[in-house]
Structure formats: structure tokens, C-alpha cells
PDB file of N, CA and C in Angstrom:
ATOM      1  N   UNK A 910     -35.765-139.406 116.504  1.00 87.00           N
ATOM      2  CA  UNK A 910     -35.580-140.737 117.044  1.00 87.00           C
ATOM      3  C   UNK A 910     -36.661-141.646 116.471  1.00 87.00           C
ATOM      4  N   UNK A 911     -36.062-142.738 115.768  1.00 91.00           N
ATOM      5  CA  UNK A 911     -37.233-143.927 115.587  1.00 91.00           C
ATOM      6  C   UNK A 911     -36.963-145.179 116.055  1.00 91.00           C
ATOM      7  N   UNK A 912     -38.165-145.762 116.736  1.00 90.00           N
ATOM      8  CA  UNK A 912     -38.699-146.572 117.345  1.00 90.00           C
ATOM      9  C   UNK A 912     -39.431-147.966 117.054  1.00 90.00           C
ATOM     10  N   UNK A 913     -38.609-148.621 116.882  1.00 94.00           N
ATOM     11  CA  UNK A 913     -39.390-150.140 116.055  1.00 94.00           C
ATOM     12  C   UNK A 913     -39.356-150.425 117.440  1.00 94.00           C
ATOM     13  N   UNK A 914     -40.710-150.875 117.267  1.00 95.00           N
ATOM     14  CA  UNK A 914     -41.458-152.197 118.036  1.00 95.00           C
ATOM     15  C   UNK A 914     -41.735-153.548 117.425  1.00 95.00           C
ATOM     16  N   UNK A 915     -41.705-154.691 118.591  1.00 97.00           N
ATOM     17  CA  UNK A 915     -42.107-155.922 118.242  1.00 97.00           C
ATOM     18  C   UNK A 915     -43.700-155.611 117.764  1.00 97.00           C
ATOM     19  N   UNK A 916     -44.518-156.289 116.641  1.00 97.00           N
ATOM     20  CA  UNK A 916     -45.594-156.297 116.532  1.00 97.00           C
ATOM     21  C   UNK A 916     -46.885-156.499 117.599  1.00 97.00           C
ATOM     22  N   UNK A 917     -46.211-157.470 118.776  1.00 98.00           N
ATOM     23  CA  UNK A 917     -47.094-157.239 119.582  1.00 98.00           C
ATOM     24  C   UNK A 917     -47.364-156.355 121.070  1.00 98.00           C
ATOM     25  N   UNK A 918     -45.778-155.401 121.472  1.00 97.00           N
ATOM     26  CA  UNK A 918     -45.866-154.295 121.687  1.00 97.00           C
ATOM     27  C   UNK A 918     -46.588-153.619 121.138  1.00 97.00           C
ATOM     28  N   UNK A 919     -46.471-153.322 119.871  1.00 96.00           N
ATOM     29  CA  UNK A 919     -47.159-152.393 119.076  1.00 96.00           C
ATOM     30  C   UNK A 919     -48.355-152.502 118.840  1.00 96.00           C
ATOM     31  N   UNK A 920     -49.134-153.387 119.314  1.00 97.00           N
ATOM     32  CA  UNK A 920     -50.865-153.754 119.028  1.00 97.00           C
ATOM     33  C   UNK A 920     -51.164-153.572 120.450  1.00 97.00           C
ATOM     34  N   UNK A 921     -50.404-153.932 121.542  1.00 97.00           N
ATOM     35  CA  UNK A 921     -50.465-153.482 122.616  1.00 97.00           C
ATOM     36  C   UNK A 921     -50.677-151.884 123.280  1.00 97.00           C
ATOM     37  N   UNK A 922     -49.980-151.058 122.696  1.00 97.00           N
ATOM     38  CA  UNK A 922     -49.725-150.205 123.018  1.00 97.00           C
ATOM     39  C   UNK A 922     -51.283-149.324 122.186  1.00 97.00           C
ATOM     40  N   UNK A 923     -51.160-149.613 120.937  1.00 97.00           N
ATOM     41  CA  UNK A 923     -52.542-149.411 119.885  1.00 97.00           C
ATOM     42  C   UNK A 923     -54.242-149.253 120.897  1.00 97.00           C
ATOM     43  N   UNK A 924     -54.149-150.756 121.654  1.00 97.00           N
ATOM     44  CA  UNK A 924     -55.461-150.819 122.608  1.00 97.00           C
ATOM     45  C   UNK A 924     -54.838-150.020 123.885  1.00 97.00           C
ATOM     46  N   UNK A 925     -54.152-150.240 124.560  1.00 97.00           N
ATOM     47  CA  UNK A 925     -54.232-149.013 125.683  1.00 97.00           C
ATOM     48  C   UNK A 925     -53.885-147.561 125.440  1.00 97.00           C
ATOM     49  N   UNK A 926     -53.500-146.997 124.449  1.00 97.00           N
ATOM     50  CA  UNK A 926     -53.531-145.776 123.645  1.00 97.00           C
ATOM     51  C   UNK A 926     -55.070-145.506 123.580  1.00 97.00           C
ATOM     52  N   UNK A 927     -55.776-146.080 122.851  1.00 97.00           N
ATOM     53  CA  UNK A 927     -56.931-146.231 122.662  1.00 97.00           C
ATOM     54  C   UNK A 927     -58.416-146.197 123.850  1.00 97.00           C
ATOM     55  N   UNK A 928     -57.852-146.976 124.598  1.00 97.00           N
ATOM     56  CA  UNK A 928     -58.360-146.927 125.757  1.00 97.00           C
ATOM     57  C   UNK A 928     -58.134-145.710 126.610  1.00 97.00           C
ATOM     58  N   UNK A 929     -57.386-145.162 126.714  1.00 97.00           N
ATOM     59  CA  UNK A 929     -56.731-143.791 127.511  1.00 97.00           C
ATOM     60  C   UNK A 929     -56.744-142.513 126.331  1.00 97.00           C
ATOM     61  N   UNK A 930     -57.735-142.705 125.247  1.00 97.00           N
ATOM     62  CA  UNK A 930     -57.666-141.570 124.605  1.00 97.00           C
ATOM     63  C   UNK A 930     -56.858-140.659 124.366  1.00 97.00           C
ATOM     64  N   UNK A 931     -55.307-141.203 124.149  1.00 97.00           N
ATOM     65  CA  UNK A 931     -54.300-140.825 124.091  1.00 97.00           C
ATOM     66  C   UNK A 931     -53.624-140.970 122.658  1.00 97.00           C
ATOM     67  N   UNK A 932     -52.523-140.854 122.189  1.00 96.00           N
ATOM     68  CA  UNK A 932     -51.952-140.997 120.859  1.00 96.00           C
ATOM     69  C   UNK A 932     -51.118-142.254 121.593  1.00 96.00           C
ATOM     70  N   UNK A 933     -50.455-143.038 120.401  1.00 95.00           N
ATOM     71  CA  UNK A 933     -49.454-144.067 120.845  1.00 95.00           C
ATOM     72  C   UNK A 933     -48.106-142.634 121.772  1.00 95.00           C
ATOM     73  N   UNK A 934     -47.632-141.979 120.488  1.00 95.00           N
ATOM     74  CA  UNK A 934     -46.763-141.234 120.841  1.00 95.00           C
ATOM     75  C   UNK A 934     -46.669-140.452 122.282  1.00 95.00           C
ATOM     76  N   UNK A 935     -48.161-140.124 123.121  1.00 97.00           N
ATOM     77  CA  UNK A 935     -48.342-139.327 124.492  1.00 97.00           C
ATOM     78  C   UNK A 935     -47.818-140.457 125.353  1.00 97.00           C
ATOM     79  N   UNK A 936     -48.246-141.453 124.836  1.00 96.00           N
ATOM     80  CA  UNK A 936     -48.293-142.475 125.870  1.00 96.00           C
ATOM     81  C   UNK A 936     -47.227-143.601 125.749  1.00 96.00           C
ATOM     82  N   UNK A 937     -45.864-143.696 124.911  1.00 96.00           N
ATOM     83  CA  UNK A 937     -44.858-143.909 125.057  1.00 96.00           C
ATOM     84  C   UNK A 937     -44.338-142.783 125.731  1.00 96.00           C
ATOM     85  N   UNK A 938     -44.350-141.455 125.708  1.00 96.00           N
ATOM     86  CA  UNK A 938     -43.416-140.288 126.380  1.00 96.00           C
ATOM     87  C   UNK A 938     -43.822-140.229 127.896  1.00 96.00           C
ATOM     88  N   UNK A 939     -45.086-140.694 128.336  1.00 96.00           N
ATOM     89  CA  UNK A 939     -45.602-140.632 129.449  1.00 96.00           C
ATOM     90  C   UNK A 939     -44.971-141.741 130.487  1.00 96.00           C
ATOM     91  N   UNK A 940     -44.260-143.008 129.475  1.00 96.00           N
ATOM     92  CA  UNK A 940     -43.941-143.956 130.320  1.00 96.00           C
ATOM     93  C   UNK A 940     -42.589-143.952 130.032  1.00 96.00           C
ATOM     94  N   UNK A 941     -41.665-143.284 129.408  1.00 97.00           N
ATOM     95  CA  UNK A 941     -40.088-142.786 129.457  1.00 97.00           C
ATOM     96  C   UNK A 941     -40.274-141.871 130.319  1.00 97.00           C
ATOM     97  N   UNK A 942     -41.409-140.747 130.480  1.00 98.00           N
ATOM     98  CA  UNK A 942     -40.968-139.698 132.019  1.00 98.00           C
ATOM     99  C   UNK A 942     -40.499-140.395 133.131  1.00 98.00           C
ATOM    100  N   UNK A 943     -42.114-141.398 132.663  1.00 98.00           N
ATOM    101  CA  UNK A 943     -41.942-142.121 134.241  1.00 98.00           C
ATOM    102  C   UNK A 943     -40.646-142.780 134.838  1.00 98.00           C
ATOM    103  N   UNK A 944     -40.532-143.964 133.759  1.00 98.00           N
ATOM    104  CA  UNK A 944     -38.760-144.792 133.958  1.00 98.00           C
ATOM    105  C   UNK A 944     -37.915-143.073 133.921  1.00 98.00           C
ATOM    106  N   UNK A 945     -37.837-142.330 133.588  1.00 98.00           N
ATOM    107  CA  UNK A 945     -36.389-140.924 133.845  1.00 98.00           C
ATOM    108  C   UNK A 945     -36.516-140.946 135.541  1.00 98.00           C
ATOM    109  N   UNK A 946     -37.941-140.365 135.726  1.00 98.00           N
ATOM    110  CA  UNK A 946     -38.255-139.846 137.367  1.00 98.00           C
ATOM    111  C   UNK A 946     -37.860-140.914 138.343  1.00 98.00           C
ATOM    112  N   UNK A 947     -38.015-142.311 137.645  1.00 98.00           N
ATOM    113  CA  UNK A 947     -38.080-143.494 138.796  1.00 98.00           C
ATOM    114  C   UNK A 947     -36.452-143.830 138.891  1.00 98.00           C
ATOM    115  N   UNK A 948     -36.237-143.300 137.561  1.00 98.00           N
ATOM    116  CA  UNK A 948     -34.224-143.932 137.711  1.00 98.00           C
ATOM    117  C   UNK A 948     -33.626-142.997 138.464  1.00 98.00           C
ATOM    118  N   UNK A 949     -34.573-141.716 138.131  1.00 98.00           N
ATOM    119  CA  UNK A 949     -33.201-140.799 139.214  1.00 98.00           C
ATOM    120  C   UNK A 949     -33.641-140.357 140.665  1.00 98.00           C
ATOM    121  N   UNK A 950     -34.763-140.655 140.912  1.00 98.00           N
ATOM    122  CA  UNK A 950     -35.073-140.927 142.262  1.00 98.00           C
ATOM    123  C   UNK A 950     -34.906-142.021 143.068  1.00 98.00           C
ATOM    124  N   UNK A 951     -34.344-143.422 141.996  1.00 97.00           N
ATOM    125  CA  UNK A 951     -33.360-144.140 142.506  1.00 97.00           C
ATOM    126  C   UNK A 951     -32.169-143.547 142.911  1.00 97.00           C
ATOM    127  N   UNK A 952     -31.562-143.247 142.299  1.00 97.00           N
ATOM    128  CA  UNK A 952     -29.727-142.742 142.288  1.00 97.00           C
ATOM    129  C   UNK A 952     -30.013-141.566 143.133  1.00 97.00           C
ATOM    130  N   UNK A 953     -30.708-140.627 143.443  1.00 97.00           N
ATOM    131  CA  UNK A 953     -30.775-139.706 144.347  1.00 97.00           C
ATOM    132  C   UNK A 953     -30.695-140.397 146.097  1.00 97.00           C
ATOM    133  N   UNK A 954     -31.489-141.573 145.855  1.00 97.00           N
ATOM    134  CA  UNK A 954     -31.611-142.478 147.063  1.00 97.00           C
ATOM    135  C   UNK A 954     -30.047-143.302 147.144  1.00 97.00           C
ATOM    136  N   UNK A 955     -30.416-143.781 146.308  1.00 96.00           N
ATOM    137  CA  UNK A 955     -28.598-144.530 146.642  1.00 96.00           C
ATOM    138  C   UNK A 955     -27.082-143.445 146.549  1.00 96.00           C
ATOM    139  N   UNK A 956     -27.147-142.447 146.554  1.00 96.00           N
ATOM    140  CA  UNK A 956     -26.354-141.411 146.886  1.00 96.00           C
ATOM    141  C   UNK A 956     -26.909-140.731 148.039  1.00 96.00           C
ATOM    142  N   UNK A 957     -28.016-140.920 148.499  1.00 96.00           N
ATOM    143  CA  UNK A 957     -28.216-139.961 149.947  1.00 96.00           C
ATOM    144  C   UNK A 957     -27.843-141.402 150.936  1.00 96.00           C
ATOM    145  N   UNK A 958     -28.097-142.876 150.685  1.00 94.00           N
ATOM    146  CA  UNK A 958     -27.592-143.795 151.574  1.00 94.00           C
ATOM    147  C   UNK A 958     -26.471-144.268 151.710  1.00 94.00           C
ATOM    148  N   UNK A 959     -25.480-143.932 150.290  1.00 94.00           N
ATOM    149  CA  UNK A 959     -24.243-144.106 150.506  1.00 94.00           C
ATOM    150  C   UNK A 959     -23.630-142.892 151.628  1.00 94.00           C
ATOM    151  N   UNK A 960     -23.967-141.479 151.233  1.00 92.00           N
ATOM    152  CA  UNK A 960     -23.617-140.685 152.269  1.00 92.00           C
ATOM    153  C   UNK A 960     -23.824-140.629 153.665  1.00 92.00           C
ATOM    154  N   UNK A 961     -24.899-141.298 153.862  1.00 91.00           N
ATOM    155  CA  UNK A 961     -25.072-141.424 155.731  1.00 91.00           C
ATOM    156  C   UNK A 961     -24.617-142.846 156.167  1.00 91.00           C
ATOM    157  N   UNK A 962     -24.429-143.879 154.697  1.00 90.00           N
ATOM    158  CA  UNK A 962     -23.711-144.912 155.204  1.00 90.00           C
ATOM    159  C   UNK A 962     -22.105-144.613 155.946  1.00 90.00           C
ATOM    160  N   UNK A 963     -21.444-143.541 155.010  1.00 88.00           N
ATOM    161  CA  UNK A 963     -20.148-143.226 155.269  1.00 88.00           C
ATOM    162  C   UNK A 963     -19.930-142.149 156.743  1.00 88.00           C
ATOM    163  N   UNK A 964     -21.414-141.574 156.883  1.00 86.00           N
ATOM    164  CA  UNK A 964     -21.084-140.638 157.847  1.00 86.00           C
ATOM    165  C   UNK A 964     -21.021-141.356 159.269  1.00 86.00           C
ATOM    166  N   UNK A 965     -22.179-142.281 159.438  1.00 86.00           N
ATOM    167  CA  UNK A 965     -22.122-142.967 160.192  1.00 86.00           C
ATOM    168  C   UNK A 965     -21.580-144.642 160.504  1.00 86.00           C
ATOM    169  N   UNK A 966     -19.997-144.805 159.910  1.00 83.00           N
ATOM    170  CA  UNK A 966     -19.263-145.518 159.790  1.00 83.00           C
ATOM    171  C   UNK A 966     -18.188-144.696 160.811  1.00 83.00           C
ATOM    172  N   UNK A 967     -18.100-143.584 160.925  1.00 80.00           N
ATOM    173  CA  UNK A 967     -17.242-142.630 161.975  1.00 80.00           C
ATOM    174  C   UNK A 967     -17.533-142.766 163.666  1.00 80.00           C
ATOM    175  N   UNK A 968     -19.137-142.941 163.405  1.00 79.00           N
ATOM    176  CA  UNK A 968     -19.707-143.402 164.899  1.00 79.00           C
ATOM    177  C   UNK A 968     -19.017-144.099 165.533  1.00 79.00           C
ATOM    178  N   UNK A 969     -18.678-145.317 165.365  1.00 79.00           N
ATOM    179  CA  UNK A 969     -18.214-145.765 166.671  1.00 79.00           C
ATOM    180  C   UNK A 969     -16.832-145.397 166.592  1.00 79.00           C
ATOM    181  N   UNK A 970     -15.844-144.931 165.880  1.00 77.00           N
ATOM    182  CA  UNK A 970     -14.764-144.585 166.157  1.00 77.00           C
ATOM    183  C   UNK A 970     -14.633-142.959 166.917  1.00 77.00           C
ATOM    184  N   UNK A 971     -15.772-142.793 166.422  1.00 75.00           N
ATOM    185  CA  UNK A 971     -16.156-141.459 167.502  1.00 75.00           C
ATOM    186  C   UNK A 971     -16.037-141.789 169.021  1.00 75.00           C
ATOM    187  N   UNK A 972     -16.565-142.577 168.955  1.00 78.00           N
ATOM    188  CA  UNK A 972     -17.466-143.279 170.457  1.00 78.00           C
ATOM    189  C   UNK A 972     -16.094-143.748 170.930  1.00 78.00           C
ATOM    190  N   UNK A 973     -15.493-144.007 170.516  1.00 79.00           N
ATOM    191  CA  UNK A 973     -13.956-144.944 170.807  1.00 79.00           C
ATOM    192  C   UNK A 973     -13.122-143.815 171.582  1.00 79.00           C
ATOM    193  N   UNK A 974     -12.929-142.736 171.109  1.00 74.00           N
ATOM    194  CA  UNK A 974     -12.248-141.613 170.898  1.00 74.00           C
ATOM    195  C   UNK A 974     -12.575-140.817 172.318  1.00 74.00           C
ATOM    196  N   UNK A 975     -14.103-141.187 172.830  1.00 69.00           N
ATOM    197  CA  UNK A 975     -15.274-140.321 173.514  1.00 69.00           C
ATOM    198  C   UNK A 975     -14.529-140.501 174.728  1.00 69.00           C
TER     199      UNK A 975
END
């Protein structure tokens, strides 16, 4: 996979690489983990709230029923 950056991403990334004694390359992969972990611990959340949205949409027709 290659990766063009705008020039000033890329001078960006150069000083906080630098600063964190890191390679550019650790520290682009370190912040794609992060956005992977944060997207699917989104969608893990919005699939556990769609499911108790739907479970408890039965409630009051429960209650109706009661």
C-alpha cells in the first residue's frame, strides 16, 4: 500500500514522529489501529442499542397484554 500525503501532513507527521521517537510508518499504523478500534466499538454500540431499542419497543405492548 502507498500513501501520498499533502506536504504539510507530511512535515507534520515528520515533527511528531520525531518527537515520540517513533518512525513516520509506527505512527501512521498506531493511528489507523486507533480509527479500526474506535469504528468498531462504534458499530458494536449501535448494534447493542439498536437491539434493546427493539426489545424494549415490546414493553408496553407487553404491559397492554398484562
Amino acid at each position: 500500500m502507498t500513501l501520498r500525503l499533502p506536504p504539510e501532513l507530511d512535515s507534520a507527521l515528520d515533527t511528531i514522529a520525531a518527537a515520540e521517537h517513533m518512525s513516520k510508518h509506527a505512527l501512521v499504523l498506531s493511528g489507523v489501529e486507533e480509527l479500526v478500534r474506535q469504528r468498531l466499538q462504534r458499530a458494536r454500540l449501535r448494534s447493542d442499542f439498536d437491539r434493546l431499542r427493539d426489545e424494549e419497543a415490546e414493553v408496553p405492548r407487553r404491559l397492554e397484554d398484562a
